[in-house]
Short mmCIF file of C-alpha atoms and ligand atoms in Angstrom, two decimals:
data_model
loop_
_atom_site.label_atom_id
_atom_site.label_comp_id
_atom_site.label_asym_id
_atom_site.label_seq_id
_atom_site.Cartn_x
_atom_site.Cartn_y
_atom_site.Cartn_z
CA UNK A 3 71.88 127.75 124.53
CA UNK A 4 74.53 126.02 122.35
CA UNK A 5 77.92 127.53 123.11
CA UNK A 6 79.88 124.36 123.63
CA UNK A 7 81.31 122.56 120.45
CA UNK A 8 81.67 118.83 121.00
CA UNK A 9 82.25 116.21 118.27
CA UNK A 10 81.01 118.79 115.70
CA UNK A 11 77.70 119.54 117.44
CA UNK A 12 76.81 122.79 119.10
CA UNK A 13 75.44 121.95 122.42
CA UNK A 14 74.53 123.35 125.88
CA UNK A 15 76.23 122.33 129.26
CA UNK A 16 75.06 118.95 130.61
CA UNK A 17 74.14 120.55 133.94
CA UNK A 18 72.30 123.40 132.06
CA UNK A 19 74.33 126.05 133.99
CA UNK A 20 74.99 129.44 132.45
CA UNK A 21 77.05 132.47 133.16
CA UNK A 22 76.46 136.20 132.46
CA UNK A 23 79.40 137.87 130.65
CA UNK A 24 79.69 141.54 131.68
CA UNK A 25 81.80 144.32 130.19
CA UNK A 26 84.36 145.36 132.81
CA UNK A 27 84.19 149.02 131.50
CA UNK A 28 80.63 149.51 132.81
CA UNK A 29 79.12 146.28 134.07
CA UNK A 30 76.70 146.02 131.05
CA UNK A 31 75.51 142.60 130.02
CA UNK A 32 77.36 141.30 127.00
CA UNK A 33 76.00 137.79 126.65
CA UNK A 34 74.77 134.83 128.61
CA UNK A 35 76.72 131.64 127.77
CA UNK A 36 76.76 128.07 128.78
CA UNK A 37 78.90 127.06 131.64
CA UNK A 38 80.35 123.59 131.46
CA UNK A 39 82.17 121.30 134.08
CA UNK A 40 83.82 118.11 134.24
CA UNK A 41 81.27 115.96 132.43
CA UNK A 42 81.41 118.33 129.36
CA UNK A 43 85.21 118.26 129.54
CA UNK A 44 85.05 114.45 129.49
CA UNK A 45 82.75 114.36 126.48
CA UNK A 46 84.92 116.82 124.54
CA UNK A 47 88.02 114.82 125.21
CA UNK A 48 86.32 111.64 124.02
CA UNK A 49 85.24 113.40 120.84
CA UNK A 50 88.70 114.78 120.20
CA UNK A 51 90.22 111.36 120.90
CA UNK A 52 87.87 109.58 118.38
CA UNK A 53 88.47 112.29 115.81
CA UNK A 54 92.29 111.81 116.28
CA UNK A 55 92.26 107.97 116.30
CA UNK A 56 89.71 107.46 113.56
CA UNK A 57 89.16 110.66 111.70
CA UNK A 58 90.80 112.06 108.59
CA UNK A 59 92.53 115.25 110.02
CA UNK A 60 95.85 113.66 111.39
CA UNK A 61 96.29 111.85 108.14
CA UNK A 62 95.41 114.84 105.91
CA UNK A 63 98.63 115.97 104.17
CA UNK A 64 100.26 119.27 105.16
CA UNK A 65 99.14 121.06 101.95
CA UNK A 66 95.32 120.87 102.55
CA UNK A 67 95.87 121.47 106.27
CA UNK A 68 97.73 124.58 105.52
CA UNK A 69 95.03 125.61 102.90
CA UNK A 70 92.37 125.43 105.67
CA UNK A 71 94.39 127.67 107.94
CA UNK A 72 94.70 130.21 105.08
CA UNK A 73 90.93 130.13 104.67
CA UNK A 74 90.54 130.66 108.38
CA UNK A 75 92.87 133.65 108.11
CA UNK A 76 90.74 135.20 105.49
CA UNK A 77 87.54 134.77 107.46
CA UNK A 78 89.13 136.17 110.59
CA UNK A 79 90.11 139.21 108.41
CA UNK A 80 86.53 139.31 106.95
CA UNK A 81 85.01 139.34 110.41
CA UNK A 82 87.53 141.80 111.87
CA UNK A 83 85.00 144.44 113.00
CA UNK A 84 82.69 142.00 114.82
CA UNK A 85 85.58 140.07 116.40
CA UNK A 86 87.20 143.28 117.68
CA UNK A 87 83.91 144.41 119.11
CA UNK A 88 83.34 141.17 120.97
CA UNK A 89 86.84 141.17 122.34
CA UNK A 90 86.59 144.65 123.68
CA UNK A 91 83.10 143.93 125.19
CA UNK A 92 84.46 140.93 126.97
CA UNK A 93 87.82 142.41 128.15
CA UNK A 94 87.13 146.17 128.34
CA UNK A 95 90.01 146.77 126.03
CA UNK A 96 90.10 149.76 123.75
CA UNK A 97 88.64 148.95 120.35
CA UNK A 98 91.70 150.18 118.55
CA UNK A 99 93.77 147.55 120.55
CA UNK A 100 91.41 144.76 119.84
CA UNK A 101 91.54 145.54 116.11
CA UNK A 102 95.22 144.92 116.35
CA UNK A 103 94.74 141.81 118.16
CA UNK A 104 92.63 140.64 115.27
CA UNK A 105 95.40 141.48 112.84
CA UNK A 106 97.75 139.46 115.09
CA UNK A 107 95.31 136.39 114.80
CA UNK A 108 95.16 136.72 111.02
CA UNK A 109 98.88 136.91 110.82
CA UNK A 110 99.20 133.80 113.02
CA UNK A 111 96.84 131.63 110.86
CA UNK A 112 98.56 132.81 107.64
CA UNK A 113 102.06 132.07 109.14
CA UNK A 114 101.22 128.54 110.12
CA UNK A 115 99.18 127.90 107.01
CA UNK A 116 102.34 128.68 104.90
CA UNK A 117 104.95 127.24 107.33
CA UNK A 118 103.52 123.73 107.55
CA UNK A 119 104.05 123.14 103.92
CA UNK A 120 107.77 123.80 104.09
CA UNK A 121 108.56 122.24 107.60
CA UNK A 122 108.89 118.68 106.32
CA UNK A 123 110.78 115.73 107.50
CA UNK A 124 114.23 114.61 106.29
CA UNK A 125 115.99 111.47 104.74
CA UNK A 126 118.99 110.34 106.96
CA UNK A 127 122.11 108.63 105.56
CA UNK A 128 122.07 105.18 107.17
CA UNK A 129 125.69 104.31 106.15
CA UNK A 130 124.52 100.97 104.68
CA UNK A 131 123.28 100.05 101.20
CA UNK A 132 120.47 98.02 102.37
CA UNK A 133 118.59 100.36 104.63
CA UNK A 134 116.88 103.73 104.16
CA UNK A 135 115.93 105.97 107.00
CA UNK A 136 113.45 108.90 107.39
CA UNK A 137 112.75 111.34 110.19
CA UNK A 138 108.97 112.45 109.92
CA UNK A 139 106.76 114.75 111.91
CA UNK A 140 103.53 113.48 113.38
CA UNK A 141 100.82 115.15 115.56
CA UNK A 142 101.08 114.78 119.31
CA UNK A 143 97.42 113.66 119.59
CA UNK A 144 94.64 115.33 121.58
CA UNK A 145 95.75 118.60 122.99
CA UNK A 146 93.96 120.66 125.69
CA UNK A 147 94.38 124.27 125.12
CA UNK A 148 93.80 126.53 128.06
CA UNK A 149 93.92 130.33 127.66
CA UNK A 150 93.55 133.38 129.80
CA UNK A 151 91.47 136.50 129.59
CA UNK A 152 93.87 139.30 128.74
CA UNK A 153 94.34 138.81 124.95
CA UNK A 154 91.76 136.05 124.29
CA UNK A 155 91.84 136.04 120.54
CA UNK A 156 95.47 136.16 119.79
CA UNK A 157 96.35 133.69 122.62
CA UNK A 158 93.76 131.18 121.26
CA UNK A 159 95.14 131.59 117.77
CA UNK A 160 98.67 131.08 118.83
CA UNK A 161 97.70 127.62 120.09
CA UNK A 162 94.87 126.65 117.73
CA UNK A 163 96.79 127.57 114.50
CA UNK A 164 100.00 125.41 115.17
CA UNK A 165 98.02 122.57 116.75
CA UNK A 166 95.83 122.22 113.64
CA UNK A 167 98.78 122.81 111.31
CA UNK A 168 100.51 119.77 112.93
CA UNK A 169 97.35 117.60 112.40
CA UNK A 170 96.22 117.43 116.17
CA UNK A 171 92.77 117.37 117.48
CA UNK A 172 91.98 119.70 120.50
CA UNK A 173 89.75 120.72 123.41
CA UNK A 174 89.85 124.62 123.95
CA UNK A 175 89.02 125.93 127.38
CA UNK A 176 89.17 129.79 127.35
CA UNK A 177 88.80 131.90 130.41
CA UNK A 178 85.37 131.88 131.85
CA UNK A 179 85.40 135.65 131.80
CA UNK A 180 86.08 136.12 128.01
CA UNK A 181 84.60 133.34 125.91
CA UNK A 182 83.12 135.40 123.12
CA UNK A 183 85.88 135.31 120.54
CA UNK A 184 86.73 131.68 121.34
CA UNK A 185 83.06 130.71 120.32
CA UNK A 186 83.40 133.09 117.24
CA UNK A 187 86.61 131.34 116.14
CA UNK A 188 85.28 127.84 116.59
CA UNK A 189 82.37 128.77 114.32
CA UNK A 190 84.85 130.01 111.68
CA UNK A 191 86.74 126.68 111.86
CA UNK A 192 83.51 124.84 111.25
CA UNK A 193 82.67 127.16 108.29
CA UNK A 194 86.16 126.58 106.90
CA UNK A 195 85.35 122.85 106.69
CA UNK A 196 87.31 121.38 109.54
CA UNK A 197 86.12 117.81 110.10
CA UNK A 198 83.88 117.05 113.06
CA UNK A 199 85.52 116.46 116.44
CA UNK A 200 88.87 118.03 115.48
CA UNK A 201 87.90 121.29 117.36
CA UNK A 202 86.04 121.10 120.69
CA UNK A 203 85.13 123.88 122.95
CA UNK A 204 84.32 123.72 126.65
CA UNK A 205 83.39 126.80 128.68
CA UNK A 206 83.49 127.04 132.34
CA UNK A 207 85.61 127.86 135.41
CA UNK A 208 89.29 126.52 135.48
CA UNK A 209 89.13 124.24 138.40
CA UNK A 210 85.84 122.68 136.89
CA UNK A 211 86.24 122.62 133.27
CA UNK A 212 89.91 123.07 132.83
CA UNK A 213 91.56 120.90 135.57
CA UNK A 214 89.65 117.62 134.22
CA UNK A 215 91.51 118.26 130.93
CA UNK A 216 94.93 118.20 132.57
CA UNK A 217 94.83 114.72 134.09
CA UNK A 218 92.60 112.96 131.59
CA UNK A 219 94.54 109.94 130.19
CA UNK A 220 93.17 110.46 126.66
CA UNK A 221 94.85 113.99 126.52
CA UNK A 222 98.36 113.78 125.11
CA UNK A 223 99.39 117.42 125.48
CA UNK A 224 98.43 120.49 127.63
CA UNK A 225 99.21 123.87 126.17
CA UNK A 226 98.56 126.49 128.97
CA UNK A 227 98.87 130.13 129.15
CA UNK A 228 98.17 131.84 132.51
CA UNK A 229 99.45 132.73 135.93
CA UNK A 230 102.47 130.92 137.49
CA UNK A 231 100.55 129.28 140.31
CA UNK A 232 97.96 127.76 138.02
CA UNK A 233 100.75 126.63 135.73
CA UNK A 234 102.44 124.75 138.50
CA UNK A 235 99.12 123.04 139.20
CA UNK A 236 98.66 122.16 135.45
CA UNK A 237 102.22 120.80 135.33
CA UNK A 238 101.63 118.61 138.45
CA UNK A 239 98.34 117.35 137.12
CA UNK A 240 99.78 116.52 133.72
CA UNK A 241 102.80 114.58 135.25
CA UNK A 242 100.51 111.70 136.31
CA UNK A 243 100.22 110.62 132.83
CA UNK A 244 103.46 112.23 131.60
CA UNK A 245 101.71 114.54 129.10
CA UNK A 246 103.66 116.97 127.01
CA UNK A 247 103.20 120.43 128.49
CA UNK A 248 103.77 123.85 127.05
CA UNK A 249 103.46 126.46 129.67
CA UNK A 250 103.36 130.29 129.03
CA UNK A 251 103.28 131.87 132.44
CA UNK A 252 103.73 135.19 134.26
CA UNK A 253 106.40 137.72 134.05
CA UNK A 254 107.82 140.66 136.03
CA UNK A 255 109.61 142.30 133.09
CA UNK A 256 112.64 144.72 133.52
CA UNK A 257 112.69 147.79 131.45
CA UNK A 258 116.35 148.93 131.76
CA UNK A 259 117.15 152.53 130.88
CA UNK A 260 120.92 153.70 130.61
CA UNK A 261 121.70 157.37 130.98
CA UNK A 262 122.88 157.45 127.27
CA UNK A 263 119.37 156.47 125.99
CA UNK A 264 117.26 158.85 123.96
CA UNK A 265 115.41 160.29 127.07
CA UNK A 266 112.14 161.39 125.50
CA UNK A 267 111.67 158.12 123.47
CA UNK A 268 112.55 155.99 126.51
CA UNK A 269 110.02 157.85 128.72
CA UNK A 270 107.30 157.43 126.12
CA UNK A 271 107.92 153.74 125.68
CA UNK A 272 108.13 153.28 129.48
CA UNK A 273 104.60 154.38 129.64
CA UNK A 274 103.30 152.20 126.91
CA UNK A 275 105.37 149.28 128.14
CA UNK A 276 103.30 149.21 131.42
CA UNK A 277 100.05 151.14 130.96
CA UNK A 278 98.87 149.53 127.73
CA UNK A 279 95.60 147.55 128.49
CA UNK A 280 96.07 148.79 132.04
CA UNK A 281 99.13 146.60 132.55
CA UNK A 282 97.25 143.34 131.84
CA UNK A 283 99.82 142.10 129.45
CA UNK A 284 102.20 139.28 130.30
CA UNK A 285 105.25 141.14 128.90
CA UNK A 286 104.31 144.46 130.61
CA UNK A 287 107.27 146.46 131.37
CA UNK A 288 106.21 146.71 135.01
CA UNK A 289 109.68 147.02 136.38
CA UNK A 290 111.50 150.25 135.49
CA UNK A 291 115.34 150.33 136.10
CA UNK A 292 117.05 153.61 135.60
CA UNK A 293 120.68 154.54 135.76
CA UNK A 294 121.36 156.89 138.66
CA UNK A 295 122.46 159.94 136.88
CA UNK A 296 119.12 160.34 135.02
CA UNK A 297 116.96 158.53 137.49
CA UNK A 298 115.26 161.42 139.25
CA UNK A 299 114.52 163.34 135.98
CA UNK A 300 113.27 160.27 134.12
CA UNK A 301 110.93 159.22 136.99
CA UNK A 302 109.70 162.69 137.24
CA UNK A 303 108.88 162.74 133.43
CA UNK A 304 107.11 159.37 133.63
CA UNK A 305 105.01 160.41 136.73
CA UNK A 306 104.04 163.71 135.02
CA UNK A 307 102.77 161.85 131.90
CA UNK A 308 101.24 158.95 133.91
CA UNK A 309 99.00 161.50 135.80
CA UNK A 310 97.62 162.70 132.50
CA UNK A 311 96.61 159.35 131.05
CA UNK A 312 92.90 159.21 130.25
CA UNK A 313 90.88 156.23 131.21
CA UNK A 314 87.71 155.20 129.53
CA UNK A 315 85.64 152.34 128.05
CA UNK A 316 86.53 150.37 124.79
CA UNK A 317 84.55 152.73 122.49
CA UNK A 318 85.61 156.09 124.02
CA UNK A 319 87.94 157.28 121.33
CA UNK A 320 89.66 159.68 123.70
CA UNK A 321 90.63 156.94 126.18
CA UNK A 322 94.17 155.90 126.35
CA UNK A 323 93.75 152.80 128.50
CA UNK A 324 90.86 150.89 129.96
CA UNK A 325 89.59 149.05 133.11
CA UNK A 326 90.88 145.89 134.86
CA UNK A 327 89.03 142.61 134.12
CA UNK A 328 87.05 142.30 137.37
CA UNK A 329 86.42 143.60 140.88
CA UNK A 330 88.38 140.69 142.23
CA UNK A 331 91.40 141.47 140.10
CA UNK A 332 91.26 145.26 141.03
CA UNK A 333 91.16 144.19 144.75
CA UNK A 334 94.35 142.14 144.14
CA UNK A 335 96.09 145.16 142.44
CA UNK A 336 95.01 147.37 145.49
CA UNK A 337 96.47 144.90 147.74
CA UNK A 338 99.68 144.56 145.79
CA UNK A 339 100.18 148.44 146.06
CA UNK A 340 99.29 148.52 149.76
CA UNK A 341 101.99 145.80 150.40
CA UNK A 342 104.50 147.83 148.53
CA UNK A 343 103.71 150.89 150.49
CA UNK A 344 104.01 148.93 153.78
CA UNK A 345 107.37 147.73 152.71
CA UNK A 346 108.68 151.28 152.12
CA UNK A 347 108.01 152.11 148.48
CA UNK A 348 106.92 155.70 147.76
CA UNK A 349 103.67 156.35 145.93
CA UNK A 350 104.32 158.97 143.17
CA UNK A 351 100.97 158.78 141.50
CA UNK A 352 97.71 156.82 141.29
CA UNK A 353 97.46 154.05 143.96
CA UNK A 354 93.63 154.23 143.93
CA UNK A 355 90.42 154.06 141.87
CA UNK A 356 89.55 157.18 139.80
CA UNK A 357 86.87 159.44 141.36
CA UNK A 358 85.34 160.28 138.00
CA UNK A 359 81.59 159.36 138.35
CA UNK A 360 81.57 158.51 134.66
CA UNK A 361 83.95 155.65 135.47
CA UNK A 362 82.16 154.45 138.60
CA UNK A 363 80.61 151.35 137.17
CA UNK A 364 83.79 149.95 135.73
CA UNK A 365 86.79 148.34 137.36
CA UNK A 366 89.18 151.19 136.66
CA UNK A 367 92.48 151.78 138.59
CA UNK A 368 94.59 154.80 138.10
CA UNK A 369 98.16 154.49 136.55
CA UNK A 370 100.40 154.05 139.47
CA UNK A 371 104.14 154.57 139.93
CA UNK A 372 106.02 153.31 143.04
CA UNK A 373 109.61 154.47 143.35
CA UNK A 374 112.32 153.68 145.84
CA UNK A 375 111.77 149.83 145.33
CA UNK A 376 114.61 147.57 146.11
CA UNK A 377 115.33 143.85 146.26
CA UNK A 378 113.38 141.90 148.77
CA UNK A 379 110.03 143.82 148.38
CA UNK A 380 107.12 141.85 147.35
CA UNK A 381 106.26 144.32 144.56
CA UNK A 382 109.47 143.28 142.81
CA UNK A 383 109.03 139.67 143.39
CA UNK A 384 105.33 139.46 142.33
CA UNK A 385 103.49 140.31 139.14
CA UNK A 386 100.61 142.75 139.68
CA UNK A 387 99.09 142.51 136.19
CA UNK A 388 97.75 145.94 136.65
CA UNK A 389 98.79 149.51 135.97
CA UNK A 390 101.62 149.63 138.46
CA UNK A 391 105.11 150.58 137.72
CA UNK A 392 107.89 149.87 140.19
CA UNK A 393 111.08 151.81 139.88
CA UNK A 394 114.66 150.86 140.82
CA UNK A 395 117.86 152.78 140.59
CA UNK A 396 121.20 151.20 139.33
CA UNK A 397 124.76 152.48 139.28
CA UNK A 398 126.53 150.27 136.71
CA UNK A 399 125.97 147.76 133.94
CA UNK A 400 126.70 144.77 136.14
CA UNK A 401 124.31 145.95 138.72
CA UNK A 402 121.52 146.46 136.18
CA UNK A 403 121.97 142.90 134.84
CA UNK A 404 122.14 141.43 138.37
CA UNK A 405 119.01 143.17 139.55
CA UNK A 406 117.09 142.47 136.34
CA UNK A 407 118.00 138.74 136.66
CA UNK A 408 117.17 138.69 140.35
CA UNK A 409 113.60 137.22 139.86
CA UNK A 410 112.08 133.75 139.27
CA UNK A 411 110.53 135.09 136.14
CA UNK A 412 112.22 135.33 132.60
CA UNK A 413 109.57 136.31 130.08
CA UNK A 414 110.58 139.65 128.37
CA UNK A 415 112.15 143.00 128.93
CA UNK A 416 113.99 145.92 127.24
CA UNK A 417 117.39 147.73 127.28
CA UNK A 418 117.51 151.41 126.40
CA UNK A 419 121.04 152.73 125.39
CA UNK A 420 122.54 154.88 122.75
CA UNK A 421 125.63 152.48 122.91
CA UNK A 422 124.92 149.76 120.50
CA UNK A 423 127.70 147.47 121.89
CA UNK A 424 126.47 147.94 125.46
CA UNK A 425 122.85 147.31 124.51
CA UNK A 426 123.71 144.11 122.76
CA UNK A 427 126.03 142.97 125.67
CA UNK A 428 123.26 143.56 128.27
CA UNK A 429 120.64 141.95 126.06
CA UNK A 430 122.71 138.83 125.87
CA UNK A 431 123.09 138.64 129.69
CA UNK A 432 119.48 138.95 130.51
CA UNK A 433 117.76 135.58 131.20
CA UNK A 434 114.56 136.48 129.24
CA UNK A 435 112.71 134.85 126.31
CA UNK A 436 112.52 138.27 124.53
CA UNK A 437 114.68 141.25 124.86
CA UNK A 438 113.77 144.47 123.03
CA UNK A 439 116.58 147.02 122.35
CA UNK A 440 115.38 150.62 122.23
CA UNK A 441 111.81 149.42 121.78
CA UNK A 442 109.04 147.67 123.82
CA UNK A 443 106.37 145.26 122.90
CA UNK A 444 106.69 144.24 119.18
CA UNK A 445 106.07 140.61 118.46
CA UNK A 446 106.29 138.71 115.13
CA UNK A 447 104.51 135.45 114.05
CA UNK A 448 107.92 134.39 112.66
CA UNK A 449 109.78 134.94 115.91
CA UNK A 450 109.36 132.49 118.97
CA UNK A 451 107.61 133.70 122.08
CA UNK A 452 108.14 132.15 125.51
CA UNK A 453 109.66 132.43 128.93
CA UNK A 454 112.91 131.47 130.56
CA UNK A 455 112.99 130.12 134.23
CA UNK A 456 109.42 130.11 135.90
CA UNK A 457 107.88 132.11 133.14
CA UNK A 458 107.24 128.85 131.28
CA UNK A 459 108.50 125.90 129.39
CA UNK A 460 106.99 126.44 125.93
CA UNK A 461 107.43 128.40 122.80
CA UNK A 462 104.75 129.94 120.80
CA UNK A 463 104.95 131.43 117.36
CA UNK A 464 107.84 130.90 114.93
CA UNK A 465 108.97 127.28 113.93
CA UNK A 466 109.37 126.54 117.56
CA UNK A 467 105.62 126.98 118.05
CA UNK A 468 104.94 124.33 115.44
CA UNK A 469 107.50 121.97 116.94
CA UNK A 470 105.59 122.10 120.26
CA UNK A 471 102.75 120.22 118.58
CA UNK A 472 104.71 117.67 116.74
CA UNK A 473 106.30 114.37 117.64
CA UNK A 474 109.34 113.39 115.57
CA UNK A 475 109.55 109.91 114.47
CA UNK A 476 112.55 107.97 112.99
CA UNK A 477 111.56 105.30 110.43
CA UNK A 478 114.29 102.81 109.61
CA UNK A 479 113.53 100.43 106.65
CA UNK A 480 115.55 97.44 105.87
CA UNK A 481 115.32 96.82 102.17
CA UNK A 482 117.18 93.47 102.21
CA UNK A 483 116.06 91.74 105.46
CA UNK A 484 118.27 88.71 106.47
CA UNK A 485 118.31 86.62 109.71
CA UNK A 486 120.89 87.93 112.12
CA UNK A 487 121.79 84.43 113.26
CA UNK A 488 122.98 85.58 116.74
CA UNK A 489 121.05 82.88 118.57
CA UNK A 490 121.23 80.14 116.07
P1 LIG B 173 94.97 131.98 135.28
O1 LIG B 173 94.11 132.30 136.48
O2 LIG B 173 96.15 131.09 135.57
O3 LIG B 173 93.97 131.23 134.37
C1 LIG B 173 94.29 130.81 133.02
C2 LIG B 173 93.45 129.79 132.41
O4 LIG B 173 93.50 128.58 133.31
C3 LIG B 173 92.03 130.21 132.51
O5 LIG B 173 91.30 129.65 131.46
C4 LIG B 173 91.59 129.56 133.88
O6 LIG B 173 90.07 129.33 133.95
C5 LIG B 173 92.23 128.12 133.71
N1 LIG B 173 92.39 127.54 135.12
C6 LIG B 173 92.41 128.02 136.35
N2 LIG B 173 92.58 127.01 137.18
C7 LIG B 173 92.82 125.87 136.38
C8 LIG B 173 93.25 124.50 136.87
N3 LIG B 173 93.39 124.11 138.09
N4 LIG B 173 93.41 123.63 135.83
C9 LIG B 173 93.27 124.08 134.52
N5 LIG B 173 93.02 125.27 134.16
C10 LIG B 173 92.77 126.25 135.10
O7 LIG B 173 95.49 133.16 134.55
P2 LIG B 173 94.65 134.49 134.19
O8 LIG B 173 94.31 135.33 135.42
O9 LIG B 173 93.52 134.09 133.30
O10 LIG B 173 95.68 135.33 133.25
C11 LIG B 173 96.77 136.08 133.75
C12 LIG B 173 97.95 135.38 133.78
O11 LIG B 173 98.44 134.87 132.60
C13 LIG B 173 99.18 136.36 134.12
O12 LIG B 173 99.93 135.85 135.19
C14 LIG B 173 99.80 136.64 132.88
O13 LIG B 173 101.33 136.97 132.94
C15 LIG B 173 99.79 135.29 132.15
N6 LIG B 173 99.92 135.31 130.82
C16 LIG B 173 101.03 134.76 130.14
C17 LIG B 173 101.31 134.95 128.89
C18 LIG B 173 102.54 134.37 128.27
O14 LIG B 173 102.58 134.44 126.99
N7 LIG B 173 103.48 134.00 128.96
C19 LIG B 173 100.37 135.52 128.06
C20 LIG B 173 99.19 136.02 128.66
C21 LIG B 173 98.95 135.87 130.00
P3 LIG B 173 89.18 130.39 134.42
O15 LIG B 173 89.97 131.79 134.33
O16 LIG B 173 87.92 130.35 133.60
O17 LIG B 173 88.88 130.16 135.85
#
């Protein structure tokens, strides 16, 4: 077995452990992969350190670095079918969605391949005739890139592309549940001609293979996407050596609907916002907030359509959404719903596993709507990361803003209104990294992505995504050096 990439060499795990990857849609065996741990992580960091300190990549000009990324983009596009299939088998996600995820990865590599040529340093006016001053960008160093299981290929690309564009070396640690497209992407980087040791891949469970990356003194930066609790642990571990940290964490995202919104369109998007990929999307619109005068009719329409959503595996073309990632995750979602009901929420639909025998081998959970939710309930405070929609009622613009901001999270959300001025006003008052007006979910490689408050510290995509992986250095050059004479 040779699934780890260390110093340009494909290798097995030092302790020779392996893991079975099973499709969450039906439990079928997808692959058996190497499972590394602390020793593998240490070797990978040493390889990345050597490649950074002595290898050519950090000193390669931006032009050829960008060219390599553009080659990778072409290769990802070339392998679209195989990558989408692998992503769907690991995650259980519908093939159509995985194909969009591959397009996202292509766009990301293209964007950074082009951007890095234009995002140059600058010359600064020193105010003296005998000095010139430049501000230049340099790579941060060795980056630990740690990713979750919900959208593995895009999330890996959002880190790998800007990290490489900036000239860093890295160790990637994907989720233990969904390693296939990470392995495939590393093979494409090698095929594209990336020097040995620049890209390193370690597989294995977070506490064993990920945690050792976060406190290793030879790692300069940790870029982490995952849950809030893990993010806090990562930040604390990185603090010991004051590493740069870029955190993309959980969300509990408000989808705010005013009475003057286009009713049918808002209902349609409320469903996609939360039930796409069975709610396993960090920006899922899991918190529906509806203005009082249309509340009952709106919720009724959402519940009616949620009951009709067809569940199925990745290759079932009739399926509209898929399974949860694991039995453990489904048990967490069930417990989350039970807690909401115990606190007084009302179950409008779902709340349990489907009874269709064809779905019995997968980790399916019915699209669920809980209404009568209010501040103080755990279902409003916590992220379920499953197909569960909570509903709140509001009476005024001020109340909508106050409730929407009454959370530790600040990742994304939407405002629906026919009044353009009001929509803009509310959008500017929401403490969220992304606000959609009369839409939900679109995301562009050119526009930054990241959370306010405890949804994270980092920015991915856009010029801000590249800035995360660069140091900025000021170089002052005295062209006529003379003694100062202060201590003569
Ligand atoms: P997670 O449990 O926090 O895991 C994320 C990654 O961290 C995995 O690779 C995991 O490894 C690893 N890990 C676990 N413990 C670690 C430790 N002590 N040190 C270092 N690494 C460790 O999150 P998840 O369940 O995979 O993903 C779902 C969460 O991600 C949700 O909360 C979602 O909102 C969030 N998310 C956020 C964004 C965003 O852009 N803000 C995007 C996507 C997802 P193993 O899984 O292999 O153990």
